[in-house]
Coordinates of C-alpha atoms in Angstrom, one line a residue:
Chain A
X1 CA -9.8 12.3 10.4
X2 CA -7.1 9.7 10.1
X3 CA -3.7 11.1 9.2
X4 CA -0.3 9.8 8.2
X5 CA 2.2 12.5 7.5
X6 CA 5.7 12.3 6.0
X7 CA 8.4 14.8 6.6
X8 CA 9.0 15.8 3.0
X9 CA 7.2 15.5 -0.3
X10 CA 10.4 15.9 -2.3
X11 CA 14.0 15.3 -1.3
X12 CA 17.3 15.5 -3.3
X13 CA 20.4 13.9 -1.8
X14 CA 23.9 13.0 -3.0
X15 CA 25.4 9.6 -3.2
X16 CA 26.9 8.5 0.1
X17 CA 24.8 10.8 2.3
X18 CA 22.8 9.6 5.2
X19 CA 19.1 10.1 4.7
X20 CA 16.3 10.1 7.2
X21 CA 12.7 9.8 6.1
X22 CA 10.2 10.5 8.9
X23 CA 6.6 9.3 9.2
X24 CA 4.1 10.2 11.9
X25 CA 0.6 8.9 12.4
X26 CA -2.0 10.4 14.8
X27 CA -4.3 7.3 15.1
X28 CA -2.5 5.4 17.9
X29 CA -1.9 2.6 15.5
X30 CA 0.3 -0.4 16.5
X31 CA 1.6 -1.2 13.1
X32 CA 3.7 1.0 10.8
X33 CA 5.2 0.2 7.4
X34 CA 7.7 1.6 4.9
X35 CA 7.3 0.8 1.2
X36 CA 9.0 2.0 -2.0
X37 CA 7.3 2.4 -5.3
X38 CA 9.0 2.2 -8.6
X39 CA 7.4 2.2 -12.1
X40 CA 6.5 -1.3 -13.3
X41 CA 7.2 -2.8 -9.9
X42 CA 4.3 -1.6 -7.8
X43 CA 4.8 -1.2 -4.1
X44 CA 7.4 -3.3 -2.3
X45 CA 7.6 -3.6 1.5
X46 CA 11.0 -2.5 3.0
X47 CA 10.4 -2.8 6.8
X48 CA 7.5 -2.8 9.2
X49 CA 7.0 -2.5 12.9
X50 CA 4.3 -3.8 15.1
X51 CA 5.3 -2.1 18.3
X52 CA 7.7 0.4 19.7
X53 CA 11.3 -0.7 19.3
X54 CA 10.2 -3.7 17.2
X55 CA 10.9 -4.1 13.6
X56 CA 10.8 -6.8 10.9
X57 CA 12.3 -7.0 7.5
X58 CA 10.0 -6.8 4.5
X59 CA 10.9 -8.0 1.0
X60 CA 13.7 -5.5 0.2
X61 CA 15.4 -4.4 3.4
X62 CA 18.9 -4.2 1.9
X63 CA 20.5 -0.8 2.2
X64 CA 17.8 0.4 4.7
X65 CA 17.3 0.5 8.4
X66 CA 14.4 1.7 10.6
X67 CA 13.8 3.2 14.0
X68 CA 10.6 3.2 16.1
X69 CA 11.3 4.9 19.4
X70 CA 7.8 6.2 19.8
X71 CA 4.5 4.6 18.8
X72 CA 3.5 7.4 16.5
X73 CA 6.8 7.8 14.6
X74 CA 8.6 5.4 12.3
X75 CA 11.8 6.5 10.6
X76 CA 13.4 5.0 7.5
X77 CA 17.2 5.5 7.3
X78 CA 19.4 5.2 4.3
X79 CA 22.9 4.8 5.8
X80 CA 24.7 5.7 2.6
X81 CA 22.3 6.7 -0.2
X82 CA 22.9 5.2 -3.6
X83 CA 21.4 6.2 -7.0
X84 CA 19.4 2.9 -7.1
X85 CA 17.5 4.2 -4.0
X86 CA 15.9 6.9 -6.1
X87 CA 12.2 6.2 -5.6
X88 CA 8.9 7.1 -4.1
X89 CA 8.8 6.1 -0.4
X90 CA 5.4 5.5 1.2
X91 CA 4.7 5.2 4.9
X92 CA 1.6 3.4 6.2
X93 CA 0.0 2.4 9.4
X94 CA -2.7 0.1 10.6
X95 CA -4.5 -0.4 13.9
X96 CA -4.1 -4.1 14.5
X97 CA -1.8 -6.9 13.3
X98 CA -4.5 -8.8 11.5
X99 CA -5.2 -9.4 7.9
X100 CA -8.6 -7.7 8.1
X101 CA -7.2 -4.3 9.0
X102 CA -6.9 -1.5 6.4
X103 CA -3.7 0.5 6.0
X104 CA -3.6 4.2 5.9
X105 CA -0.9 5.7 3.7
X106 CA 0.9 9.0 3.8
X107 CA 1.3 11.2 0.7
X108 CA 4.8 9.8 -0.1
X109 CA 8.3 11.2 -0.3
X110 CA 9.9 11.3 -3.8
X111 CA 13.6 10.9 -3.1
X112 CA 16.2 11.6 -5.8
X113 CA 19.8 10.5 -5.2
X114 CA 22.3 12.2 -7.5
Chain B
X1 CA 4.3 -16.0 -1.1
X2 CA 0.9 -15.8 -2.7
X3 CA 0.9 -13.5 -5.8
X4 CA -1.8 -11.6 -7.6
X5 CA -2.3 -11.1 -11.3
X6 CA -4.2 -8.1 -12.7
X7 CA -4.6 -6.7 -16.2
X8 CA -2.3 -3.8 -17.0
X9 CA -5.0 -1.4 -17.9
X10 CA -8.8 -1.1 -18.4
X11 CA -11.0 1.6 -19.8
X12 CA -14.5 2.5 -18.9
X13 CA -17.1 5.1 -19.9
X14 CA -18.3 7.5 -17.2
X15 CA -21.5 6.4 -15.4
X16 CA -21.0 2.8 -16.4
X17 CA -20.1 -0.2 -14.2
X18 CA -16.5 -1.4 -14.1
X19 CA -15.4 -4.9 -13.2
X20 CA -11.7 -5.1 -12.3
X21 CA -10.5 -8.7 -12.1
X22 CA -7.7 -10.2 -10.0
X23 CA -6.3 -13.7 -10.0
X24 CA -4.7 -15.2 -6.9
X25 CA -4.5 -18.9 -7.5
X26 CA -2.0 -19.6 -4.7
X27 CA -4.1 -17.8 -2.0
X28 CA -3.9 -19.5 1.4
X29 CA -6.8 -20.1 3.7
X30 CA -5.8 -17.2 6.0
X31 CA -5.2 -14.6 3.3
X32 CA -7.6 -11.6 3.1
X33 CA -8.2 -10.0 -0.3
X34 CA -7.7 -6.2 -0.1
X35 CA -8.2 -3.6 -2.8
X36 CA -6.5 -0.2 -2.8
X37 CA -6.4 2.5 -5.3
X38 CA -3.9 5.2 -6.0
X39 CA -4.7 8.5 -7.6
X40 CA -1.9 10.5 -9.3
X41 CA 0.6 12.1 -6.8
X42 CA -1.1 10.5 -3.8
X43 CA -0.5 7.6 -1.5
X44 CA -2.7 4.5 -1.9
X45 CA -6.2 4.6 -0.5
X46 CA -8.1 1.6 1.0
X47 CA -11.2 0.6 -1.1
X48 CA -12.5 -2.7 0.3
X49 CA -11.5 -6.1 1.6
X50 CA -13.0 -9.6 2.1
X51 CA -12.2 -13.1 3.1
X52 CA -14.8 -15.5 1.7
X53 CA -18.1 -13.7 1.2
X54 CA -18.9 -10.9 -1.2
X55 CA -18.7 -7.4 0.4
X56 CA -20.2 -4.1 -0.3
X57 CA -19.3 -0.6 1.0
X58 CA -20.0 3.0 -0.1
X59 CA -17.1 2.9 -2.6
X60 CA -17.4 -0.5 -4.3
X61 CA -18.4 -4.2 -4.2
X62 CA -16.0 -7.1 -3.9
X63 CA -17.1 -10.4 -5.5
X64 CA -15.0 -13.4 -4.4
X65 CA -15.0 -16.7 -6.3
X66 CA -16.2 -19.7 -4.4
X67 CA -12.7 -21.3 -4.6
X68 CA -11.1 -17.9 -3.7
X69 CA -8.7 -18.1 -6.5
X70 CA -10.0 -14.9 -8.1
X71 CA -11.9 -11.8 -7.2
X72 CA -13.5 -8.8 -8.9
X73 CA -13.8 -5.3 -7.7
X74 CA -17.0 -3.7 -9.0
X75 CA -17.4 0.1 -9.3
X76 CA -21.1 0.5 -9.9
X77 CA -20.9 3.8 -11.7
X78 CA -17.5 5.0 -12.7
X79 CA -16.7 8.7 -12.5
X80 CA -13.7 10.6 -13.7
X81 CA -12.5 10.7 -10.1
X82 CA -12.3 6.9 -10.2
X83 CA -9.4 7.0 -12.7
X84 CA -6.5 5.6 -10.7
X85 CA -4.3 2.5 -10.4
X86 CA -6.1 -0.3 -8.6
X87 CA -4.2 -2.8 -6.6
X88 CA -5.4 -6.2 -5.6
X89 CA -3.5 -7.3 -2.4
X90 CA -3.3 -10.4 -0.3
X91 CA -2.8 -9.9 3.4
X92 CA -2.2 -12.9 5.6
X93 CA -4.2 -13.4 8.8
X94 CA -1.4 -12.2 10.9
X95 CA -1.1 -8.9 9.0
X96 CA 2.6 -9.2 8.5
X97 CA 3.0 -9.7 4.8
X98 CA 1.4 -7.8 2.0
X99 CA 1.8 -8.9 -1.6
X100 CA 1.2 -6.2 -4.1
X101 CA 0.5 -6.9 -7.7
X102 CA 1.5 -4.4 -10.4
X103 CA -2.0 -2.9 -10.4
X104 CA -4.5 -2.1 -13.1
X105 CA -4.6 1.4 -14.6
X106 CA -8.2 2.4 -14.9
X107 CA -9.0 5.1 -17.4
X108 CA -12.5 6.6 -17.4
X109 CA -13.8 8.4 -20.5
X110 CA -16.3 11.2 -20.4

């Protein structure tokens, strides 16, 4: 069965801390994505990657960076967490880089920055 | 970027069909129309997608207007487990950009 896992379901951090959110997929997918989800705003794309060591900015990359050293793992990094980064973070993957491909989502990490 | 517009919420009775509309008047020729749903405390789940023709799968049907400026997700017999937020999403032919609408909250009454 297809699986995308995220390192934590819930995370509480303090302002200014460096935060790592990890995502692992076991489907040998080329493409991986990071979104954040906020009430009333739906899902917004932060970054995506279509190959190892490749990354592209999504719609709201400010304040975030990403790392993809291995095909199965895609990390989202908050260099200096701020309270406006309190959100639900969702990781997804898809097999191919075409519009016809479905995305598989992880369960999400609810991050609270105090 | 092409955007989608959906009603904020809809309500249905159990065992009845549900038609969830989506407008995407600025859709481009290479955009695929995807539908996902999200149950409480879970990540989004793929439902169906299409390009020009109507599509059916085990979960739902997708009806696409001839001019592609709108589409309708059809759940043939709603169950309580179908209560979720349904997102209509445009995905370009290169798979790079996804445009999420605010989604429709579907409530199913028993």
